[in-house]
Each structure stands twice: as C-alpha cells, then as structure tokens.
XYZ file of C-alpha atoms in Angstrom:
73
model
C 0.070 -0.224 -0.316
C 1.950 3.093 -0.752
C 0.868 6.188 1.042
C 0.730 10.011 -0.534
C -2.462 11.973 1.235
C -2.434 15.168 -0.271
C -4.838 17.414 2.287
C -6.340 20.757 0.764
C -4.464 23.627 2.674
C -6.347 24.682 5.386
C -6.533 20.580 6.590
C -4.182 20.149 10.071
C -5.818 16.562 10.406
C -8.151 14.083 9.389
C -9.373 10.118 10.315
C -10.648 8.249 7.688
C -10.445 4.291 7.948
C -8.818 2.311 4.275
C -10.322 -1.225 3.854
C -6.700 -3.154 1.406
C -6.820 -6.595 0.662
C -8.827 -7.022 3.396
C -7.024 -5.316 6.562
C -8.724 -2.466 8.159
C -6.327 0.288 8.362
C -7.233 3.152 10.971
C -5.988 6.432 9.011
C -5.138 9.064 11.277
C -3.217 12.094 9.478
C -1.000 15.425 10.346
C 0.628 18.447 9.796
C 3.008 19.185 11.736
C 6.453 21.420 12.316
C 8.237 18.252 9.754
C 10.637 18.308 7.233
C 9.262 14.895 5.039
C 6.752 12.777 5.691
C 6.771 9.908 7.965
C 4.239 6.886 8.201
C 4.000 5.061 12.056
C 2.098 1.258 11.387
C 1.172 0.211 15.024
C 3.632 2.923 16.346
C 6.850 1.302 14.822
C 8.127 4.366 12.146
C 7.678 2.778 8.534
C 10.795 3.794 6.005
C 9.343 5.364 2.908
C 6.164 5.647 1.516
C 4.447 1.800 1.080
C 3.645 -0.162 4.009
C 4.086 -3.962 3.209
C 3.044 -7.434 4.570
C -0.219 -6.634 5.597
C -2.278 -9.105 6.055
C -6.402 -10.159 6.423
C -8.539 -9.681 8.793
C -5.896 -7.493 10.926
C -6.661 -4.334 12.181
C -3.929 -1.279 12.166
C -3.449 1.648 13.357
C -1.829 4.283 10.285
C -0.425 7.432 11.470
C 0.958 10.020 8.885
C 2.581 12.928 9.994
C 2.590 16.123 6.830
C 5.225 18.915 6.964
C 3.478 22.545 7.460
C 1.555 22.174 10.028
C -0.902 25.881 9.667
C -1.373 26.843 13.136
C -5.977 26.281 12.279
C -7.609 23.475 13.803
C-alpha cells in the first residue's frame, strides 16, 4: 500500500478507515512542523511511503505526519 496523502492546505488533520486486501487500516493524518512525511504503523516508524506485509483480517493503526503545521484546527 503506497501512502501519499494530499490534504487541502487549510486542513490540519483528518481520520479515515481504509480497507485494503482484507485488512482494516485506521488512518490518522496530521500536519506537524517536520521536513518530510513520516509513517507509523502500529506505533513503529516505517521507512519510505509503502506499507508491506498487511494481513487480511487484521486491524492496523496508521499515523501519517505531513510537513507544514498550519496553526489551524
């Protein structure tokens, strides 16, 4: 699963549920003061923008940190 979210500039965060190949992924996307996108799957940092090895029937927590804290809620 490739992760490349594109939020409207005025959004500071969003949550969604994504079903992918039988797995349920609870996605939380936040803008923060960082220089590049960061991914955390079940609290573990993931290098790059791909999530591999997802198991059908399993639920995951995916946190995505995007650069550019907006200062808005």
